[in-house]
PDB file of C-alpha atoms in Angstrom:
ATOM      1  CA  UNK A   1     -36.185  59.111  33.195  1.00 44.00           C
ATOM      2  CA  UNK A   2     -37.173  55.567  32.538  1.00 55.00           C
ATOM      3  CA  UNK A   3     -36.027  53.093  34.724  1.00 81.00           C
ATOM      4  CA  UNK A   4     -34.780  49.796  33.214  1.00 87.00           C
ATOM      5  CA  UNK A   5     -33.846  46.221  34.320  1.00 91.00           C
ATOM      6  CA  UNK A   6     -32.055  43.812  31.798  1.00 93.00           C
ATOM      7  CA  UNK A   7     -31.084  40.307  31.825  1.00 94.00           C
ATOM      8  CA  UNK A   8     -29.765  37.872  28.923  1.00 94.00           C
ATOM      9  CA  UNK A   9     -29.342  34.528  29.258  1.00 95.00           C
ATOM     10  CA  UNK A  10     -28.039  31.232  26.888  1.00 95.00           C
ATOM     11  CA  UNK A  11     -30.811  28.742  26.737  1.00 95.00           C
ATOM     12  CA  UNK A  12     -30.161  24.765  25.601  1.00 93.00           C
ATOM     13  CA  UNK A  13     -32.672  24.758  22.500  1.00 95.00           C
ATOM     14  CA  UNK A  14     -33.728  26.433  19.225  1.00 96.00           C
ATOM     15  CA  UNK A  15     -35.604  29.714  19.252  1.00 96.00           C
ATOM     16  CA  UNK A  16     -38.964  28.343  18.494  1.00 96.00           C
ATOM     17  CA  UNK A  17     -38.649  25.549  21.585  1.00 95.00           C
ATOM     18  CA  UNK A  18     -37.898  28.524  23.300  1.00 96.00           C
ATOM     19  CA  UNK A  19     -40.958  30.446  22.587  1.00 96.00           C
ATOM     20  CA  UNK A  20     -43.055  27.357  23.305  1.00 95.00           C
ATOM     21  CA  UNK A  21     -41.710  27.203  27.050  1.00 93.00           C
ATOM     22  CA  UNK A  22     -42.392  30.809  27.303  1.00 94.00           C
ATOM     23  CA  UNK A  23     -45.851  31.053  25.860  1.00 94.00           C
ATOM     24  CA  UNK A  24     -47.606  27.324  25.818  1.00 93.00           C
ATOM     25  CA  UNK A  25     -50.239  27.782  28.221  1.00 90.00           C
ATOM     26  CA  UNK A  26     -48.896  24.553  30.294  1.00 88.00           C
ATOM     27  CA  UNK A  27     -46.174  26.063  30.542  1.00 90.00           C
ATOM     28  CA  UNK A  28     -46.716  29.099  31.537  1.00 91.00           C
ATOM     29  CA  UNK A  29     -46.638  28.230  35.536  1.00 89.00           C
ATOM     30  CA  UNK A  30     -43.275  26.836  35.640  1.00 89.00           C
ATOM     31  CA  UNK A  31     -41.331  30.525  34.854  1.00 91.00           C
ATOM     32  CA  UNK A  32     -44.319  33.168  34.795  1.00 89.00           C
ATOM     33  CA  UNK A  33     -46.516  31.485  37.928  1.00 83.00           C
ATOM     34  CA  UNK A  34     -49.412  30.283  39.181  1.00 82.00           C
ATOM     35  CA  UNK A  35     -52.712  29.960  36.877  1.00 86.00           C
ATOM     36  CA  UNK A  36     -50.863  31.999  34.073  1.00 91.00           C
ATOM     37  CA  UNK A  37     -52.523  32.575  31.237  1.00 93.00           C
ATOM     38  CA  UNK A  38     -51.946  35.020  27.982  1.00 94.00           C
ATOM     39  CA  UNK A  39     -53.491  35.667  25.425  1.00 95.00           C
ATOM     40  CA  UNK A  40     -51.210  36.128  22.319  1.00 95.00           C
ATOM     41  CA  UNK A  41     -53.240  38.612  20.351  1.00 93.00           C
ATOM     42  CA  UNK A  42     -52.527  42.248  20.063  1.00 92.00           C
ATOM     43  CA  UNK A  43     -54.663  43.836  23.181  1.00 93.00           C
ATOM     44  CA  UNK A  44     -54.565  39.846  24.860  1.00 94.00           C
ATOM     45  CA  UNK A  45     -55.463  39.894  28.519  1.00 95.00           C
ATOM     46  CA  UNK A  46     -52.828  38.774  30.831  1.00 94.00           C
ATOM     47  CA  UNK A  47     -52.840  37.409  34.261  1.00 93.00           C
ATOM     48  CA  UNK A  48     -51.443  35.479  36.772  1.00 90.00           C
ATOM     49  CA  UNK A  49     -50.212  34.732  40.502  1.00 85.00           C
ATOM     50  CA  UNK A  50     -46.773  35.562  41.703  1.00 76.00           C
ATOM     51  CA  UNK A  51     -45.296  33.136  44.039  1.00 72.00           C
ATOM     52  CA  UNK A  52     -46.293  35.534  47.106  1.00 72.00           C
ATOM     53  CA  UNK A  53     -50.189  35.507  45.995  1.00 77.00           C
ATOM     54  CA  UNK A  54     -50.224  38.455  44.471  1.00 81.00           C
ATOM     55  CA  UNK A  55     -52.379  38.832  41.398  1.00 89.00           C
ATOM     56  CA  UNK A  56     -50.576  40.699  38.129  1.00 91.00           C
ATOM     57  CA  UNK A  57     -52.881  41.438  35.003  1.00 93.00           C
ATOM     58  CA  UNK A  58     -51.697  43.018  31.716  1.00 94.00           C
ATOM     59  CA  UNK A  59     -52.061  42.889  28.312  1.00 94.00           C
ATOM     60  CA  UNK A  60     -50.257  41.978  25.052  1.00 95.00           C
ATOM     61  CA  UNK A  61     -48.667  44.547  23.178  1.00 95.00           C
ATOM     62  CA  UNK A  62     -46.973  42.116  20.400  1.00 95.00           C
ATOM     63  CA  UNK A  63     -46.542  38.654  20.086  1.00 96.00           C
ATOM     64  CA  UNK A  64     -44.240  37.738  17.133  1.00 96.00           C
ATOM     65  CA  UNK A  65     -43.481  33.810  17.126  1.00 95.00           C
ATOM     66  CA  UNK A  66     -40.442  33.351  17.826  1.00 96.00           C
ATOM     67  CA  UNK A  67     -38.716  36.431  18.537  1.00 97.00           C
ATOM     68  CA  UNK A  68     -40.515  38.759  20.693  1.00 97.00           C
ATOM     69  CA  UNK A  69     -43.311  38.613  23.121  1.00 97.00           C
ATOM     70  CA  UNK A  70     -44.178  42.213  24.606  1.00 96.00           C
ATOM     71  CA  UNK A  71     -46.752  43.012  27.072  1.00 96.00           C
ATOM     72  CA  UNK A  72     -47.754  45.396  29.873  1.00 94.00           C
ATOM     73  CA  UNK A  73     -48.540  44.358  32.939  1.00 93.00           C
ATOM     74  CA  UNK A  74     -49.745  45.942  36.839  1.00 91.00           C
ATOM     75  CA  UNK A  75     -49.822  44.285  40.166  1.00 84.00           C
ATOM     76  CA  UNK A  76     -53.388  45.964  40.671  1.00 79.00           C
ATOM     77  CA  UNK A  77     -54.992  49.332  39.620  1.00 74.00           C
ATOM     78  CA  UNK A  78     -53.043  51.814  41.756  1.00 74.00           C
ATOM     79  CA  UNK A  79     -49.874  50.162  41.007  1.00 78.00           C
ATOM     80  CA  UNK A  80     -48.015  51.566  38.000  1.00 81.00           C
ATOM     81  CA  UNK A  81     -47.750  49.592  34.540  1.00 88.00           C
ATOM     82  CA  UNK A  82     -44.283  47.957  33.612  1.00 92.00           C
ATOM     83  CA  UNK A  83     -43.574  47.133  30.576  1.00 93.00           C
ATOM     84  CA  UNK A  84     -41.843  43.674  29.630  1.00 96.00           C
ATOM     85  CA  UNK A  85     -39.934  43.040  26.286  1.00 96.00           C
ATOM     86  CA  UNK A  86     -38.548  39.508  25.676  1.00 97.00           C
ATOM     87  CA  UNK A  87     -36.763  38.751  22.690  1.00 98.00           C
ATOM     88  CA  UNK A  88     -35.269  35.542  21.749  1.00 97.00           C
ATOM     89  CA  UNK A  89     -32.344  35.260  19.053  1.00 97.00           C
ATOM     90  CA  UNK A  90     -30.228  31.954  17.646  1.00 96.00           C
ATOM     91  CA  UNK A  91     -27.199  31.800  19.218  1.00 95.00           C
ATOM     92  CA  UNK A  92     -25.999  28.948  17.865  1.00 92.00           C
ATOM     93  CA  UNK A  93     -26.814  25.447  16.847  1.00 93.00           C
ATOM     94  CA  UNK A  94     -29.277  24.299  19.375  1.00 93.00           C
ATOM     95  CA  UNK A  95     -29.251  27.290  21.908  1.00 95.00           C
ATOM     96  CA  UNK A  96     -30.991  30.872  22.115  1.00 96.00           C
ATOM     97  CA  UNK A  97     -30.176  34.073  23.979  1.00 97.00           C
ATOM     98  CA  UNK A  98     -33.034  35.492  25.358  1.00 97.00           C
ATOM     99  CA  UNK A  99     -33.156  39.336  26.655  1.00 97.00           C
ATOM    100  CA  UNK A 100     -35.804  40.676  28.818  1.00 97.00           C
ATOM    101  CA  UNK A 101     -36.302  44.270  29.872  1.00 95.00           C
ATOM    102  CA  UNK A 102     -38.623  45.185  32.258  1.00 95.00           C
ATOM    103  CA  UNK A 103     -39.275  49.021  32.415  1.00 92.00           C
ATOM    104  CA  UNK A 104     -41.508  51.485  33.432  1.00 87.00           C
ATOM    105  CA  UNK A 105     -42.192  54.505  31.090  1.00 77.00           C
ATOM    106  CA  UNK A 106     -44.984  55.330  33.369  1.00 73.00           C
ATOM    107  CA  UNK A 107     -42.718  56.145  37.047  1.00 65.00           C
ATOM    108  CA  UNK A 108     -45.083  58.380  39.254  1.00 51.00           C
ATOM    109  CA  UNK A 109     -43.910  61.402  40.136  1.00 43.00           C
ATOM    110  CA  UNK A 110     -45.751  61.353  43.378  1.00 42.00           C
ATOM    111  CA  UNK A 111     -43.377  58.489  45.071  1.00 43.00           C
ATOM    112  CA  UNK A 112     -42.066  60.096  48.291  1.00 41.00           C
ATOM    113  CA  UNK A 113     -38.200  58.941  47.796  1.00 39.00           C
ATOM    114  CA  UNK A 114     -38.373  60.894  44.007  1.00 36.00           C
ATOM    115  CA  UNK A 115     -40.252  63.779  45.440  1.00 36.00           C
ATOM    116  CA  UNK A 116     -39.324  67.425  44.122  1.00 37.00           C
ATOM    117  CA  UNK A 117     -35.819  66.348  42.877  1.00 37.00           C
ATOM    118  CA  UNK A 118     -37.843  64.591  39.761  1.00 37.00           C
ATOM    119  CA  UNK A 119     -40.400  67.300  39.201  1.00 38.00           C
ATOM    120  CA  UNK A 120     -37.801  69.663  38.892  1.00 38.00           C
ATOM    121  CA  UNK A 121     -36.260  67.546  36.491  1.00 37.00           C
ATOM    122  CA  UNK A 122     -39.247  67.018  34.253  1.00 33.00           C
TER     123      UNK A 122
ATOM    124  CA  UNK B   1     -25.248  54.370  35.539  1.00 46.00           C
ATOM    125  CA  UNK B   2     -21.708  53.624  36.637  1.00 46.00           C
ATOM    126  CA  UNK B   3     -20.766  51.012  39.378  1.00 54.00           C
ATOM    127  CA  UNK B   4     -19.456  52.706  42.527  1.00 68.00           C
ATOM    128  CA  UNK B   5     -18.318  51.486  45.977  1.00 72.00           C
ATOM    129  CA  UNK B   6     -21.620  53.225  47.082  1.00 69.00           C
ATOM    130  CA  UNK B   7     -23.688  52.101  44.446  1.00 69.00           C
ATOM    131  CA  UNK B   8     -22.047  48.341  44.922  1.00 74.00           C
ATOM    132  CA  UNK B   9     -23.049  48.642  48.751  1.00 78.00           C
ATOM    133  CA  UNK B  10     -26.908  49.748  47.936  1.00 80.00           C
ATOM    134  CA  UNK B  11     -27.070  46.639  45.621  1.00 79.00           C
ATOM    135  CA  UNK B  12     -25.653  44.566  47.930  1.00 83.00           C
ATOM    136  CA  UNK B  13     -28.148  45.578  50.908  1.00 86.00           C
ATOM    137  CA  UNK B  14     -31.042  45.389  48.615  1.00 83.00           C
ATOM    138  CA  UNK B  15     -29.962  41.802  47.613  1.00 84.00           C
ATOM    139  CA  UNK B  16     -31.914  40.389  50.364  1.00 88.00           C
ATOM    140  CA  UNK B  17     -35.734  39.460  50.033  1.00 87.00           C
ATOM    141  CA  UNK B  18     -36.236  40.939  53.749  1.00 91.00           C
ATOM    142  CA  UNK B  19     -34.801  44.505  52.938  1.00 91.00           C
ATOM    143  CA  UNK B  20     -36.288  44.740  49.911  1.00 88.00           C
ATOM    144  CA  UNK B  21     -39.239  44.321  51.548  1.00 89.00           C
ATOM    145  CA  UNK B  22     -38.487  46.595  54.427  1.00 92.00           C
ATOM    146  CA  UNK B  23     -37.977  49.686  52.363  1.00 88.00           C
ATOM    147  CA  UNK B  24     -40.948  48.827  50.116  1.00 85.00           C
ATOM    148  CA  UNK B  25     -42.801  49.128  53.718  1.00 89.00           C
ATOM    149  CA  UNK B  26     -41.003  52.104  54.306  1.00 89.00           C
ATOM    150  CA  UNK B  27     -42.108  53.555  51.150  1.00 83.00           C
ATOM    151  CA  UNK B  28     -45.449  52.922  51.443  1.00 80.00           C
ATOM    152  CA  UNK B  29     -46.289  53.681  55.133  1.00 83.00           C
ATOM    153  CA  UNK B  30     -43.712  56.216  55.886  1.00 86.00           C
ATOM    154  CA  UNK B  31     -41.249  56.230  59.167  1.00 90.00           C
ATOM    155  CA  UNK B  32     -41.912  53.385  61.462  1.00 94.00           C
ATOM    156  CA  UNK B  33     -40.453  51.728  64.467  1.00 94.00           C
ATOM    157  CA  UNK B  34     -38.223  48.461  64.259  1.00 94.00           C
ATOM    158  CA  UNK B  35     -41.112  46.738  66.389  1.00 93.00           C
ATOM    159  CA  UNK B  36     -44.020  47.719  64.066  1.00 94.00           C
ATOM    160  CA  UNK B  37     -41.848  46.592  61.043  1.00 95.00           C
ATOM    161  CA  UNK B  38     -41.239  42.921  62.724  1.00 95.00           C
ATOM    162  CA  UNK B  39     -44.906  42.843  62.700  1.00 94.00           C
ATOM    163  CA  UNK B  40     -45.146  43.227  59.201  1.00 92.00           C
ATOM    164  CA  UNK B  41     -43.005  40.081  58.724  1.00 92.00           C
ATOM    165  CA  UNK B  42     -42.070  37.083  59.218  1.00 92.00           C
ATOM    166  CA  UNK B  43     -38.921  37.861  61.587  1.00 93.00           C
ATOM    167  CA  UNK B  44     -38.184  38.990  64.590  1.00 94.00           C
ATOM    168  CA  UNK B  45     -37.562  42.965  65.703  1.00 93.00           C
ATOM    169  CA  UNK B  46     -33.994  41.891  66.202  1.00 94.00           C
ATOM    170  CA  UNK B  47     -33.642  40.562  62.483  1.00 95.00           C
ATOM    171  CA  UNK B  48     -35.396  43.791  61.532  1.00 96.00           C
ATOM    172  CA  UNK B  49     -32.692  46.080  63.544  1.00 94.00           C
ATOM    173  CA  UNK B  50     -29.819  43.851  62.197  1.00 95.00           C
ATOM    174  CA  UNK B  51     -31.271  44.224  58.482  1.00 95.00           C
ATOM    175  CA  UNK B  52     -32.169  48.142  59.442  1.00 95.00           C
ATOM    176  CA  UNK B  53     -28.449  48.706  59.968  1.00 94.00           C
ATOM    177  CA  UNK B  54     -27.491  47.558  57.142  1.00 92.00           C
ATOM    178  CA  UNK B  55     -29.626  49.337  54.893  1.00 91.00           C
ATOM    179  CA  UNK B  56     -28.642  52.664  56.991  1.00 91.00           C
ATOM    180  CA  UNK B  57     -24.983  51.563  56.581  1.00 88.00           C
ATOM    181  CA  UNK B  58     -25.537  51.722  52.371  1.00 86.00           C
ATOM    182  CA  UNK B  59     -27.355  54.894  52.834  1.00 85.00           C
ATOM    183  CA  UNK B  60     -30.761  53.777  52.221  1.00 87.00           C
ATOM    184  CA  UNK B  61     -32.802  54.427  54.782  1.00 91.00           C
ATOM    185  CA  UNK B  62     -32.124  57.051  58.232  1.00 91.00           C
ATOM    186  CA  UNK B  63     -33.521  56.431  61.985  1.00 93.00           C
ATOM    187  CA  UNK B  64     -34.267  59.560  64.112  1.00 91.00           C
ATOM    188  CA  UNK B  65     -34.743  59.530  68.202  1.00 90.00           C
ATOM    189  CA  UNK B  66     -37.795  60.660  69.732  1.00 82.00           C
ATOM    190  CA  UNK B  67     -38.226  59.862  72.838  1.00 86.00           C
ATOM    191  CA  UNK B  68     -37.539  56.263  73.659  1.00 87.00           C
ATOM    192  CA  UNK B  69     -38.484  55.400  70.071  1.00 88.00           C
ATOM    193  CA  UNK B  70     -36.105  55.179  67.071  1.00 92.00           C
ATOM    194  CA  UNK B  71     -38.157  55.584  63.528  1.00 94.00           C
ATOM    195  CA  UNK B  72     -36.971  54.967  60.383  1.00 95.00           C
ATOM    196  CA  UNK B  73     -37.775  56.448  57.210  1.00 91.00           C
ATOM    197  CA  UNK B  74     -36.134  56.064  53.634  1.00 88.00           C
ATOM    198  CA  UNK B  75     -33.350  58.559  52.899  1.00 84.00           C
ATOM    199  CA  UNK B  76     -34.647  61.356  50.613  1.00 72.00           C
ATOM    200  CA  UNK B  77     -32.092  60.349  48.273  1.00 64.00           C
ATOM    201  CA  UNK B  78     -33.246  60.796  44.613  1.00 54.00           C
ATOM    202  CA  UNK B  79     -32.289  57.211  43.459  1.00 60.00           C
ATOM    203  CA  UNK B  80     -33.035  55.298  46.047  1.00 64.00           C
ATOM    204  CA  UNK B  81     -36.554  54.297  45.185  1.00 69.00           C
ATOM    205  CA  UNK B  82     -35.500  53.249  41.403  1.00 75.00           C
ATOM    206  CA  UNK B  83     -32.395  51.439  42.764  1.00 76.00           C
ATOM    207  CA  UNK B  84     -34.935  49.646  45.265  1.00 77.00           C
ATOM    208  CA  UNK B  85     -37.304  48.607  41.734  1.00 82.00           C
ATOM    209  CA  UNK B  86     -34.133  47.793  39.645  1.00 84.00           C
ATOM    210  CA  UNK B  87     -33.117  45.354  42.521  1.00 82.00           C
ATOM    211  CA  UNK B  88     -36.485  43.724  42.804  1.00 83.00           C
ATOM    212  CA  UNK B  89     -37.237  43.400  39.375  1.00 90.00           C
ATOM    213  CA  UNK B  90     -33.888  42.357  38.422  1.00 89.00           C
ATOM    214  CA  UNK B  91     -34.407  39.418  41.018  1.00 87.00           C
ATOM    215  CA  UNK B  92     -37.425  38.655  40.086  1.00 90.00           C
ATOM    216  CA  UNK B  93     -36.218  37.776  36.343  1.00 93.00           C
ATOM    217  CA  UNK B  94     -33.016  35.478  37.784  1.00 91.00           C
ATOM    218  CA  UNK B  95     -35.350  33.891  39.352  1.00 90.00           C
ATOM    219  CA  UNK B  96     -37.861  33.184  35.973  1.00 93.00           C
ATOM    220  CA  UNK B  97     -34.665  32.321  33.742  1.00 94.00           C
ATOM    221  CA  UNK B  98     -33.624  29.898  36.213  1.00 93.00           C
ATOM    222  CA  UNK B  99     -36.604  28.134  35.931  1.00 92.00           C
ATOM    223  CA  UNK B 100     -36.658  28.646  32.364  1.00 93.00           C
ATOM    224  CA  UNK B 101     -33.369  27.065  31.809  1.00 93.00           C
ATOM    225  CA  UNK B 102     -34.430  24.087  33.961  1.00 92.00           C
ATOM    226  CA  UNK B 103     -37.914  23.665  32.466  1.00 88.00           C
ATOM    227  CA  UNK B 104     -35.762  23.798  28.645  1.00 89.00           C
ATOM    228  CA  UNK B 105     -32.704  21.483  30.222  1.00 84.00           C
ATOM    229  CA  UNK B 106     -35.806  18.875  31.972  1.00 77.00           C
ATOM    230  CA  UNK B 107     -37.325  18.482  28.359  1.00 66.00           C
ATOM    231  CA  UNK B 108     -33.729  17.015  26.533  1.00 62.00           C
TER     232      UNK B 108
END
């Protein structure tokens, strides 16, 4: 089982305006948070500061201007990777619909709430 | 997964920041005592009891009696911990697109 968390949303401007506001680095603090920073390659390091001071690093799976940005990311190294997938698409004249998924291929077994009822079903 | 009453009440108790954060406290440290949990946040015990009831009410978490204490621990329901992620995840992202769309509408 994979868990999975959608949105979509309209946004007021073309695609690539779009993917500037989501990836130029000044940017970045306004919807991602504090002292965001990505790096767009294949592999990239991510990392930033949630708005409770927690510190999230990750990495770039694929950046492809301006259509989909995809990257991994872990609120520290005993917390499970989630996996983010943002994809922007015209809507119409002057707007895009942007869909993100957040999921997590990786869900430990060991939680206490899953226990045995998951292991049985693996 | 399809919407039920039971499902609808679950969301609705996890829509608040505090009881999200109570059964992620729950989930990590196991059963614990209204008092203990108010000293993990920011409210009092009696905000914690009032937000423990209603996460008991939508079947989230249970309280058993030893004593003079009353612990609570989540319910060993399969879902519950996903349906806890989905709901604080899913928040999280309102809140980014929100700023999105204002950081986009700010720049006409």
């Amino acid at each position: 089982m994979s868990d999975e968390v959608t949105r979509e949303t309209v946004l007021p401007a073309e695609p690539a305006e779009v993917w500037r506001s989501l990836t130029d680095p000044e940017r970045l603090a306004v919807w991602l948070g504090a002292d965001a920073e990505i790096d767009l390659r294949p592999g990239g390091d991510l990392e930033m500061r949630t708005g409770d001071g927690e510190t999230r690093t990750g990495w770039v799976e694929e950046a492809q201007a301006p259509s989909r940005l995809c990257f991994w990311w872990s609120a520290g190294a005993e917390v499970e990777s989630t996996r983010v997938e943002l994809e922007l698409e015209q809507a119409e004249e002057g707007a895009t619909r942007l869909r993100v998924t957040e999921s997590r291929p990786l869900a430990r077994l060991e939680v206490p709430a899953r226990g045995p009822q998951m292991l049985a079903a693996r | 997964m399809a919407s039920t009453a039971a499902q609808d009440a679950v969301f609705a108790a996890l829509s608040d920041p505090t009881r999200r954060r109570l059964m992620t406290l729950l989930g990590e440290g196991g059963a614990a005592t209204p008092t203990a949990l108010a000293h993990e946040l920011p409210v009092t015990r009696q905000a914690v009891a009032k937000h423990l009831a209603i996460l008991t009410a939508a079947g989230l978490v249970e309280s058993s009696r030893s004593g003079r204490e009353v612990r609570y621990r989540l319910t060993p329901a399969p879902l519950s911990e996903a349906v806890v992620w989905m709901a604080d995840v899913g928040a999280q992202w309102d809140e980014r697109l929100a700023a999105l769309g204002r950081d986009l509408d700010g720049a006409r």
